[in-house]
Short mmCIF file of C-alpha atoms in Angstrom, two decimals:
data_model
loop_
_atom_site.label_atom_id
_atom_site.label_comp_id
_atom_site.label_asym_id
_atom_site.label_seq_id
_atom_site.Cartn_x
_atom_site.Cartn_y
_atom_site.Cartn_z
CA MET A 156 -0.05 0.05 0.07
CA LEU A 157 2.91 2.29 0.84
CA GLY A 158 4.35 1.83 -2.68
CA CYS A 159 1.15 2.43 -4.44
CA GLY A 160 0.71 5.70 -2.47
CA ARG A 161 4.16 6.81 -3.41
CA ARG A 162 3.57 6.09 -6.96
CA ALA A 163 0.21 8.04 -6.88
CA LEU A 164 1.97 10.87 -5.21
CA ARG A 165 4.78 10.88 -7.93
CA ARG A 166 2.17 10.86 -10.71
CA GLN A 167 0.38 13.73 -9.12
CA LEU A 168 3.66 15.80 -8.74
CA ASP A 169 4.60 15.11 -12.37
CA LYS A 170 1.22 16.34 -13.45
CA SER A 171 1.66 19.38 -11.38
CA LEU A 172 5.04 20.12 -12.73
CA ALA A 173 3.99 19.57 -16.26
CA PHE A 174 0.98 21.93 -15.77
CA HIS A 175 3.28 24.64 -14.18
CA LYS A 176 5.78 24.20 -17.18
CA VAL A 177 2.93 24.74 -19.69
CA VAL A 178 1.85 27.93 -17.76
CA ALA A 179 5.36 29.21 -17.63
CA TYR A 180 5.90 28.64 -21.19
CA GLY A 181 2.48 30.45 -22.13
CA ILE A 182 3.41 33.38 -19.94
CA ALA A 183 6.88 33.65 -21.62
CA VAL A 184 5.41 33.49 -25.24
CA ASN A 185 2.71 36.11 -24.34
CA ALA A 186 5.39 38.33 -22.67
CA LYS A 187 7.55 37.95 -25.80
CA ILE A 188 4.54 38.87 -28.06
CA ILE A 189 3.68 41.95 -25.98
CA ARG A 190 7.22 43.10 -25.74
CA ARG A 191 7.89 43.03 -29.55
CA SER A 192 4.26 44.29 -30.59
CA PHE A 193 3.44 46.71 -27.81
CA PHE A 194 6.56 47.73 -26.20
CA GLU A 195 5.26 50.75 -24.41
CA VAL A 196 2.68 48.56 -22.45
CA PHE A 197 5.38 46.02 -21.68
CA TRP A 198 7.76 48.83 -20.49
CA TYR A 199 5.27 50.69 -18.11
CA THR A 200 3.48 47.63 -16.76
CA HIS A 201 6.94 46.08 -15.77
CA HIS A 202 7.65 49.18 -13.67
CA LEU A 203 4.72 48.16 -11.49
CA PHE A 204 7.21 45.92 -9.55
CA LEU A 205 7.68 48.75 -7.07
CA LEU A 206 4.05 48.29 -5.87
CA PHE A 207 4.67 44.39 -5.80
CA PHE A 208 7.75 44.97 -3.49
CA ILE A 209 5.59 47.14 -1.30
CA GLY A 210 2.88 44.55 -1.14
CA LEU A 211 5.48 41.90 -0.17
CA VAL A 212 6.57 43.96 2.82
CA ILE A 213 2.95 44.78 3.93
CA HIS A 214 2.07 41.15 3.66
CA GLY A 215 4.89 40.20 6.14
CA MET A 216 3.76 42.69 8.68
CA GLY A 217 0.41 40.90 8.94
CA GLN A 218 2.28 37.90 10.66
CA LEU A 219 0.08 35.44 8.90
CA VAL A 220 2.77 32.70 9.43
CA ARG A 221 2.56 31.66 13.06
CA GLY A 222 4.71 29.37 15.06
CA GLN A 223 4.85 28.06 18.72
CA THR A 224 6.66 30.40 21.10
CA PRO A 225 9.95 29.47 22.45
CA GLN A 226 8.52 29.86 25.98
CA SER A 227 5.85 27.35 25.13
CA LEU A 228 8.33 24.96 23.75
CA LEU A 229 10.30 24.93 26.94
CA LEU A 230 7.18 23.83 28.96
CA HIS A 231 6.42 20.74 26.65
CA ASN A 232 7.96 17.35 26.94
CA VAL A 233 8.14 16.78 23.11
CA THR A 234 9.11 13.02 23.40
CA TYR A 235 5.97 12.37 25.68
CA CYS A 236 3.37 14.80 24.20
CA LYS A 237 3.97 13.69 20.62
CA ASP A 238 2.58 10.24 21.56
CA HIS A 239 -0.17 11.44 23.98
CA CYS A 240 -2.28 14.00 22.11
CA SER A 241 -5.40 13.18 24.13
CA GLU A 242 -3.53 14.25 27.41
CA TRP A 243 -2.83 17.86 26.13
CA LYS A 244 -4.03 20.45 28.71
CA LYS A 245 -4.55 17.70 31.27
CA ALA A 246 -1.19 16.61 31.89
CA THR A 247 1.24 19.18 33.52
CA GLN A 248 3.98 18.35 31.08
CA CYS A 249 1.66 18.86 28.09
CA PRO A 250 0.04 22.40 28.49
CA LEU A 251 -1.75 23.94 25.53
CA PRO A 252 0.85 25.35 23.17
CA GLN A 253 0.97 29.23 22.56
CA PHE A 254 1.49 30.66 19.21
CA SER A 255 2.54 33.99 17.79
CA GLY A 256 3.26 35.46 14.48
CA ASN A 257 6.85 35.54 13.11
CA GLN A 258 8.54 38.91 12.86
CA PRO A 259 8.61 40.21 9.15
CA VAL A 260 11.80 39.51 7.37
CA THR A 261 10.91 40.24 3.85
CA TRP A 262 12.53 43.64 4.00
CA LYS A 263 15.88 42.18 4.44
CA TRP A 264 15.91 40.35 1.27
CA LEU A 265 14.40 43.39 -0.67
CA LEU A 266 16.78 45.91 0.94
CA GLY A 267 19.82 45.01 -1.11
CA PRO A 268 18.16 44.89 -4.52
CA MET A 269 16.34 48.08 -3.91
CA VAL A 270 19.41 49.91 -2.88
CA LEU A 271 21.32 48.77 -6.04
CA HIS A 272 18.25 49.73 -8.27
CA ILE A 273 18.20 53.28 -6.63
CA CYS A 274 21.91 53.53 -7.12
CA GLU A 275 21.47 52.49 -10.82
CA ARG A 276 18.75 55.07 -11.26
CA ILE A 277 20.81 57.92 -9.71
CA VAL A 278 23.72 57.11 -11.99
CA ARG A 279 21.43 57.14 -15.01
CA PHE A 280 19.87 60.45 -13.98
CA TRP A 281 23.44 61.88 -13.52
CA ARG A 282 24.34 60.68 -17.02
CA SER A 283 21.22 61.89 -18.45
CA GLN A 284 21.99 65.45 -17.58
CA GLN A 285 25.26 65.29 -19.46
CA LYS A 286 25.09 67.12 -23.11
CA VAL A 287 24.98 64.78 -26.00
CA VAL A 288 25.64 66.57 -29.38
CA ILE A 289 24.31 65.01 -32.51
CA THR A 290 26.98 65.67 -35.23
CA LYS A 291 25.51 63.69 -38.15
CA VAL A 292 22.14 62.28 -39.32
CA VAL A 293 22.27 59.69 -42.13
CA THR A 294 19.10 58.07 -43.62
CA HIS A 295 19.47 54.85 -45.40
CA SER A 296 17.04 53.74 -48.07
CA SER A 297 16.26 50.52 -46.07
CA GLY A 298 14.52 52.53 -43.26
CA VAL A 299 17.49 52.70 -40.94
CA LEU A 300 18.51 55.83 -39.18
CA GLU A 301 22.16 56.43 -38.43
CA LEU A 302 23.27 58.83 -35.77
CA HIS A 303 26.53 60.25 -35.01
CA MET A 304 27.02 61.68 -31.47
CA LYS A 305 29.52 63.17 -29.28
CA LYS A 306 29.51 63.36 -25.38
CA HIS A 307 32.21 64.68 -22.94
CA GLY A 308 34.25 61.78 -21.39
CA PHE A 309 32.50 59.09 -23.37
CA LYS A 310 34.78 56.00 -23.70
CA MET A 311 33.70 52.75 -25.26
CA GLU A 312 34.86 49.27 -26.42
CA PRO A 313 33.97 47.45 -29.58
CA GLY A 314 30.58 45.60 -29.35
CA GLN A 315 29.19 47.73 -26.24
CA TYR A 316 25.79 49.05 -26.27
CA ILE A 317 24.12 52.22 -24.82
CA PHE A 318 20.69 53.12 -23.51
CA LEU A 319 19.15 56.04 -25.56
CA GLN A 320 16.30 58.34 -24.44
CA CYS A 321 14.58 61.18 -26.30
CA PRO A 322 12.70 63.21 -23.83
CA SER A 323 10.52 65.07 -26.44
CA ILE A 324 9.07 61.48 -27.27
CA SER A 325 8.94 59.96 -23.85
CA LYS A 326 10.67 61.05 -20.46
CA LEU A 327 10.61 57.51 -19.05
CA GLU A 328 11.49 55.31 -21.97
CA TRP A 329 15.18 53.96 -22.27
CA HIS A 330 15.88 51.83 -25.39
CA PRO A 331 19.11 49.75 -25.80
CA PHE A 332 21.04 50.09 -28.95
CA THR A 333 24.48 48.53 -29.98
CA LEU A 334 27.24 50.96 -30.81
CA THR A 335 28.34 50.60 -34.41
CA SER A 336 31.35 52.87 -34.23
CA ALA A 337 34.85 52.09 -33.18
CA PRO A 338 36.67 53.40 -30.21
CA GLU A 339 39.28 54.78 -32.44
CA GLU A 340 36.70 57.24 -34.11
CA GLU A 341 35.99 60.77 -32.68
CA PHE A 342 32.39 60.03 -32.42
CA PHE A 343 30.12 57.18 -31.38
CA SER A 344 27.19 56.09 -33.65
CA VAL A 345 24.09 53.86 -33.55
CA HIS A 346 21.95 52.37 -36.39
CA ILE A 347 18.24 52.41 -35.56
CA ARG A 348 15.76 50.51 -37.76
CA VAL A 349 12.22 51.72 -37.66
CA VAL A 350 10.10 48.82 -36.27
CA GLY A 351 7.92 50.62 -33.69
CA ASP A 352 6.26 53.78 -32.35
CA TRP A 353 9.22 55.13 -30.55
CA THR A 354 11.77 54.49 -33.38
CA GLY A 355 9.28 56.01 -35.86
CA ALA A 356 8.79 59.15 -33.80
CA LEU A 357 12.66 59.44 -33.46
CA PHE A 358 12.93 58.98 -37.28
CA LYS A 359 10.34 61.96 -37.78
CA ALA A 360 11.93 64.06 -34.94
CA CYS A 361 15.48 63.90 -36.70
CA GLY A 362 13.94 64.98 -39.92
CA ALA A 363 14.58 61.64 -41.78
CA GLU A 364 11.45 61.92 -43.78
CA GLU A 365 12.31 65.44 -45.03
CA LYS A 366 14.24 66.04 -48.02
CA ALA A 367 15.49 69.52 -47.02
CA PHE A 368 18.40 69.85 -44.73
CA LYS A 369 17.49 70.17 -41.00
CA GLU A 370 19.51 72.62 -38.86
CA PRO A 371 21.44 71.22 -35.89
CA TRP A 372 19.63 73.29 -33.36
CA LYS A 373 16.26 71.71 -34.53
CA LEU A 374 17.31 68.12 -33.81
CA PRO A 375 15.84 66.54 -30.79
CA ARG A 376 17.62 66.38 -27.51
CA LEU A 377 19.02 62.97 -26.74
CA THR A 378 20.31 61.51 -23.37
CA VAL A 379 22.76 58.50 -23.28
CA ASP A 380 23.38 55.93 -20.62
CA GLY A 381 26.34 53.67 -20.92
CA PRO A 382 28.16 52.17 -22.68
CA TYR A 383 27.63 48.62 -21.08
CA GLY A 384 29.72 45.50 -21.95
CA ALA A 385 28.87 42.55 -24.19
CA ALA A 386 30.39 39.32 -25.04
CA THR A 387 32.00 40.47 -28.34
CA THR A 388 34.47 42.91 -26.46
CA ASP A 389 36.67 39.59 -25.81
CA ILE A 390 37.14 38.93 -29.51
CA PHE A 391 40.69 40.48 -29.34
CA HIS A 392 41.86 37.84 -26.79
CA TYR A 393 42.06 35.13 -29.34
CA LYS A 394 44.42 34.57 -32.28
CA VAL A 395 41.46 33.25 -34.39
CA SER A 396 37.86 34.34 -33.98
CA MET A 397 34.58 33.42 -35.61
CA CYS A 398 32.00 36.19 -35.76
CA ILE A 399 28.45 34.88 -36.60
CA ALA A 400 25.49 37.07 -36.95
CA ALA A 401 21.91 36.50 -37.72
CA GLY A 402 19.65 39.24 -39.09
CA ILE A 403 19.89 42.41 -36.72
CA GLY A 404 22.48 40.63 -34.77
CA VAL A 405 24.99 41.96 -37.04
CA THR A 406 25.09 45.43 -35.47
CA PRO A 407 27.71 44.66 -32.69
CA PHE A 408 30.07 43.35 -35.27
CA ALA A 409 30.11 46.80 -37.12
CA SER A 410 32.01 48.19 -34.37
CA VAL A 411 34.27 45.11 -33.91
CA LEU A 412 35.19 45.08 -37.65
CA LYS A 413 35.91 48.75 -37.64
CA SER A 414 38.12 48.53 -34.61
CA ILE A 415 40.07 45.62 -36.13
CA TRP A 416 40.66 47.58 -39.22
CA TYR A 417 42.01 50.50 -37.25
CA ILE A 418 44.23 48.45 -35.03
CA SER A 419 45.70 46.28 -37.99
CA CYS A 420 46.51 49.52 -39.85
CA ASN A 421 48.29 50.92 -36.76
CA PRO A 422 52.03 49.67 -36.87
CA ASN A 423 52.64 50.56 -33.36
CA THR A 424 49.79 48.52 -31.87
CA GLU A 425 50.28 44.90 -31.00
CA LEU A 426 47.43 42.69 -32.09
CA ILE A 427 46.90 39.22 -30.88
CA LEU A 428 44.13 38.50 -33.33
CA GLU A 429 45.49 36.96 -36.57
CA LYS A 430 42.56 35.76 -38.40
CA VAL A 431 38.79 36.60 -38.47
CA TYR A 432 36.09 34.39 -39.92
CA PHE A 433 32.78 36.39 -40.39
CA TYR A 434 29.41 34.85 -41.07
CA TRP A 435 26.25 36.82 -41.66
CA ILE A 436 22.95 35.09 -42.17
CA CYS A 437 20.01 37.16 -43.17
CA ARG A 438 16.67 36.95 -44.93
CA ASP A 439 16.63 40.28 -46.63
CA PRO A 440 20.10 42.14 -47.16
CA SER A 441 18.36 45.28 -48.44
CA ALA A 442 17.25 45.75 -44.71
CA PHE A 443 20.95 46.08 -43.86
CA GLU A 444 22.46 47.79 -46.75
CA TRP A 445 24.46 50.13 -44.43
CA PHE A 446 26.36 46.95 -43.22
CA ALA A 447 27.13 45.81 -46.77
CA ASP A 448 28.48 49.33 -47.48
CA LEU A 449 30.85 48.88 -44.39
CA LEU A 450 31.96 45.45 -45.65
CA PHE A 451 32.71 47.00 -49.07
CA LEU A 452 34.92 49.65 -47.40
CA LEU A 453 36.68 47.14 -45.34
CA GLU A 454 37.18 44.98 -48.35
CA THR A 455 38.69 47.67 -50.49
CA GLN A 456 40.93 49.16 -47.76
CA MET A 457 42.22 45.66 -46.94
CA ALA A 458 43.06 45.09 -50.59
CA GLU A 459 44.95 48.17 -50.74
CA LYS A 460 47.06 47.28 -47.64
CA ARG A 461 47.51 43.74 -48.93
CA LYS A 462 45.66 42.28 -45.86
CA THR A 463 42.93 40.40 -47.65
CA HIS A 464 43.85 37.06 -45.65
CA PHE A 465 42.99 38.77 -42.33
CA LEU A 466 39.21 38.80 -42.77
CA SER A 467 37.26 35.98 -44.32
CA TYR A 468 33.50 36.83 -44.59
CA HIS A 469 30.56 34.64 -45.83
CA ILE A 470 27.16 36.04 -46.35
CA PHE A 471 24.19 33.62 -46.49
CA LEU A 472 20.88 34.67 -47.91
CA THR A 473 17.91 32.63 -46.62
CA GLY A 474 15.08 34.39 -48.32
CA TRP A 475 14.48 35.54 -51.95
CA ASP A 476 11.66 35.50 -54.40
CA GLU A 477 11.46 34.33 -58.12
CA ARG A 478 12.28 37.71 -59.52
CA GLN A 479 15.60 37.96 -57.40
CA ALA A 480 16.48 34.47 -58.28
CA THR A 481 16.22 35.22 -62.05
CA HIS A 482 18.36 38.35 -61.60
CA ILE A 483 21.06 36.58 -59.57
CA ALA A 484 21.19 33.71 -62.34
CA LEU A 485 21.71 36.21 -65.00
CA HIS A 486 24.61 38.06 -63.23
CA TYR A 487 26.15 35.00 -61.65
CA ASP A 488 29.33 35.22 -63.69
CA GLU A 489 30.06 38.71 -63.04
CA LYS A 490 33.09 39.70 -60.60
CA MET A 491 31.06 41.54 -58.09
CA ASP A 492 28.13 40.08 -56.27
CA VAL A 493 24.75 41.25 -57.58
CA ILE A 494 23.23 41.52 -54.13
CA THR A 495 25.86 43.09 -51.90
CA GLY A 496 28.35 44.58 -54.58
CA LEU A 497 31.29 42.65 -52.84
CA ARG A 498 33.87 40.54 -54.42
CA GLN A 499 32.76 37.65 -52.21
CA LYS A 500 29.75 35.85 -53.70
CA THR A 501 26.61 35.49 -51.50
CA PHE A 502 25.68 31.90 -50.58
CA TYR A 503 22.05 30.96 -50.70
CA GLY A 504 20.31 28.88 -47.93
CA ARG A 505 21.85 28.12 -44.56
CA PRO A 506 25.35 27.26 -43.83
CA ASN A 507 26.45 23.73 -43.12
CA TRP A 508 28.08 24.25 -39.74
CA ASP A 509 29.70 20.77 -39.68
CA THR A 510 31.63 21.71 -42.79
CA GLU A 511 32.52 25.22 -41.50
CA PHE A 512 33.77 24.11 -38.09
CA ARG A 513 35.62 21.14 -39.42
CA GLN A 514 37.46 23.32 -42.13
CA ILE A 515 38.47 25.88 -39.42
CA ALA A 516 39.60 23.20 -37.04
CA GLU A 517 41.89 21.75 -39.92
CA ASN A 518 43.24 25.27 -40.74
CA HIS A 519 43.96 26.04 -37.15
CA PRO A 520 44.83 22.64 -35.39
CA SER A 521 46.30 23.82 -32.17
CA ASN A 522 44.68 27.24 -31.43
CA SER A 523 42.00 28.45 -29.13
CA ILE A 524 39.27 29.83 -31.29
CA GLY A 525 36.76 32.44 -30.05
CA VAL A 526 33.17 31.92 -31.27
CA PHE A 527 31.14 34.95 -30.98
CA PHE A 528 27.42 34.95 -31.85
CA CYS A 529 24.49 37.36 -31.82
CA GLY A 530 21.25 36.21 -32.94
CA PRO A 531 18.23 34.05 -31.92
CA LYS A 532 18.42 31.33 -29.17
CA THR A 533 17.61 28.33 -31.37
CA LEU A 534 20.71 28.96 -33.56
CA SER A 535 22.80 29.70 -30.48
CA LYS A 536 22.03 26.11 -28.95
CA SER A 537 23.21 24.58 -32.37
CA LEU A 538 26.43 26.58 -32.46
CA GLN A 539 27.32 25.69 -28.81
CA LYS A 540 26.87 21.99 -29.57
CA MET A 541 29.21 22.55 -32.71
CA CYS A 542 31.93 24.18 -30.41
CA ASN A 543 31.80 21.12 -28.07
CA SER A 544 31.91 18.60 -30.89
CA TYR A 545 35.01 19.99 -32.61
CA SER A 546 36.85 20.95 -29.58
CA SER A 547 39.64 18.49 -29.01
CA VAL A 548 40.10 16.31 -25.88
CA ASP A 549 43.90 16.97 -26.18
CA PRO A 550 44.89 20.17 -24.49
CA ARG A 551 47.29 20.80 -27.36
CA GLY A 552 44.65 20.36 -29.99
CA VAL A 553 42.07 22.93 -31.22
CA HIS A 554 39.48 24.32 -28.80
CA PHE A 555 36.31 26.50 -29.66
CA HIS A 556 35.27 28.89 -26.89
CA TYR A 557 31.66 29.97 -27.18
CA ASN A 558 30.44 33.52 -26.50
CA ASN A 559 26.79 34.56 -27.27
CA GLU A 560 24.40 37.34 -27.13
CA SER A 561 20.86 36.10 -27.75
CA PHE A 562 17.49 37.89 -28.50
#
């Protein structure tokens, strides 16, 4: 009977666990949909956590959880009373137990996070008061807004990101954007694609829809918080690095590739990095024309400096229509790629990661290779498995070290 009871309890627990997993998955999916489709709703409702924390403290003050008082425990003979429940209150060694509410302790657990949060808000407020000057506004045909800015004392590393606020649009909203400029440049820049209400309002405020030139004093005031670190900043710690981007995940590598170029052209700078493999997977390259322009510039400059071996890049197009396919077939024999305008031809479909990792492992048999990825979580899991599969058991062999930034 005892075994049957345990099995029944285990089945009940399994059902309960499965139910909670389904509920948690549903909440996560709904939160993701709301965050992408109605970001403002997501942003403001999540700031109600302050009310939740206050409720936790008030809930503890009610002393709903009660326990036997220490004085009452001293009067009880526990070994005797636990087997003689009927004698409670009658026997002198089993008086009626006295209970009292426990003192609230929730505030102890909330104090640390709340202090850190307040400090972070104070630092953000202080940074928001520092003047940011917009030096250049560039509108790309693919609906991407490029902003060049300057700020006193601003220092960055390749691949970092900032939080951007435009008080004329919203005084509470801060949006993260990856920096696309290099630390060696005199300005810092971001590329913003119009995908929502806030980005659309910023696009209009910067005069991107107007054909006439907009005077600098008419541009909106921007405030910047950051920069903050990311995994891609470690790319210079390896002799060989693989940079893999999917879709909009290409933005952090703009800063990295620019910085690599500046460092490699400086003869007084020692660079550990000797080889970079860059992979870019996208559905529609026209949405990121600005990055193709950057690759074209790097390709041209490295050809002039005779450093074409330093950077190997591979672009994979996963979506095209019949008209594009016909156009590609007609111009396939041309020296320049018909899609990107680069010397390196675009590949169609998805990369065979087994082939790519095997080839790189053969080219660098005794190196530690840094793998840096920015893109969706599904692809991130596959790449992590590849890194584990093609890393040698021998300490002297090739090892792939995985770094990712998923969205």
